[in-house]
PDB file of C-alpha atoms in Angstrom:
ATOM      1  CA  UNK A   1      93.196  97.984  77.121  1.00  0.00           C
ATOM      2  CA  UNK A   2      96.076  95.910  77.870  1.00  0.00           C
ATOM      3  CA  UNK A   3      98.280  99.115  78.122  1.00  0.00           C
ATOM      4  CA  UNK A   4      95.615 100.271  80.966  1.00  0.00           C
ATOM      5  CA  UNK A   5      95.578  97.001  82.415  1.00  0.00           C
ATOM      6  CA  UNK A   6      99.524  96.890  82.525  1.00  0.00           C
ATOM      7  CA  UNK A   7     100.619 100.284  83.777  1.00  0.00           C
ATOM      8  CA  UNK A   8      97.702  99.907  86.809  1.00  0.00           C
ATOM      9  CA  UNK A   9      99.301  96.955  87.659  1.00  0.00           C
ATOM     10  CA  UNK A  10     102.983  98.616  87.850  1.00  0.00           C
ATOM     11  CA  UNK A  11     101.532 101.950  89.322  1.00  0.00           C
ATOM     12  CA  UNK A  12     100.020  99.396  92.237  1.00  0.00           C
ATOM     13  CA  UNK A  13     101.688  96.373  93.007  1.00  0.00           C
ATOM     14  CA  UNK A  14      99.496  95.578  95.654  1.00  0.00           C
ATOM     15  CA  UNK A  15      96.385  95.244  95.685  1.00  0.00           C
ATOM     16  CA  UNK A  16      95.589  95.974  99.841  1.00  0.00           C
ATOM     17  CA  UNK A  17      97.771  98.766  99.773  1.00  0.00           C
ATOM     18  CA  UNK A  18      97.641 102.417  98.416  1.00  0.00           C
ATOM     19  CA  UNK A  19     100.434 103.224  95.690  1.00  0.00           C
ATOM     20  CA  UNK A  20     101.637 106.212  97.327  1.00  0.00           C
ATOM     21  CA  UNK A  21     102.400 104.149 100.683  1.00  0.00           C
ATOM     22  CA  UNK A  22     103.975 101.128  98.897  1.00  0.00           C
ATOM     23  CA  UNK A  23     106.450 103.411  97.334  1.00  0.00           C
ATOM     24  CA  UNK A  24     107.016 105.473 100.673  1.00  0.00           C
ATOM     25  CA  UNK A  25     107.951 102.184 102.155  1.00  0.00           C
ATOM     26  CA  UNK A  26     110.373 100.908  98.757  1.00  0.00           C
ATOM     27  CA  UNK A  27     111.792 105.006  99.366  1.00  0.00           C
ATOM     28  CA  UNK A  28     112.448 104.007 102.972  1.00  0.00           C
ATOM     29  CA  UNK A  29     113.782 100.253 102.336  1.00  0.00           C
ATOM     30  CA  UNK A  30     116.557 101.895 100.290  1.00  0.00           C
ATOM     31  CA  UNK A  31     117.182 105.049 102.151  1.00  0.00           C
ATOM     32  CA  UNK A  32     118.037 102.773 105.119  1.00  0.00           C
ATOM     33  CA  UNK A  33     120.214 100.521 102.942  1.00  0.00           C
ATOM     34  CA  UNK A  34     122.302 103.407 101.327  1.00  0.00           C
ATOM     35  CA  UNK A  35     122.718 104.901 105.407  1.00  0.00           C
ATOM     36  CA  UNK A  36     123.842 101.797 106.319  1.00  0.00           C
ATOM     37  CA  UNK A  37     126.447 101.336 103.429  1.00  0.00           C
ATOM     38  CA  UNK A  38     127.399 104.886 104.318  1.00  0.00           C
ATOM     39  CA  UNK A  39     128.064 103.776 107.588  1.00  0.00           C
ATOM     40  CA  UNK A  40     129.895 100.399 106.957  1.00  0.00           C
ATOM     41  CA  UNK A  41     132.520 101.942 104.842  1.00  0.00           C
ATOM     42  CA  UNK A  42     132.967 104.856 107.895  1.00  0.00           C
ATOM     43  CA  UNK A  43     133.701 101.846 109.900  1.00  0.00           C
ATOM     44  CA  UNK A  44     137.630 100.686 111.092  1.00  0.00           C
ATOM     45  CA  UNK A  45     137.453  96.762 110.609  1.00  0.00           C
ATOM     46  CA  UNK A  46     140.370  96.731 112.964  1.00  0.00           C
ATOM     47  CA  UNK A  47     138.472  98.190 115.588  1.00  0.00           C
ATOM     48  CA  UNK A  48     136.868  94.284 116.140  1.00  0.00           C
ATOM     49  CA  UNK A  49     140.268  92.508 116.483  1.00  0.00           C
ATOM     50  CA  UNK A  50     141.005  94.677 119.418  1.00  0.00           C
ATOM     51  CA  UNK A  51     139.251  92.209 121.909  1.00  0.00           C
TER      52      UNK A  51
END
């Protein structure tokens, strides 16, 4: 029973919010950090000291 009890509890974090959408939104919260660590090392940190 405290297996069950346990593995609910990691499956859903949260109890006002579905499973599926809390891990759509931790999918999205580190999609957008990987595009923007993509993007920051694309970036010329010279370009700033221009102006």
């Amino acid at each position: 029973m405290k297996l069950i009890s346990t593995l609910k509890n990691w499956l859903n974090p949260v109890q006002d919010m579905p499973a599926w959408l809390y891990y759509l939104k931790l999918i999205t919260v580190i999609l957008m950090f990987m595009l923007a660590y993509c993007m920051a090392q694309q970036d010329n940190p010279f370009f700033y000291q221009a102006f």
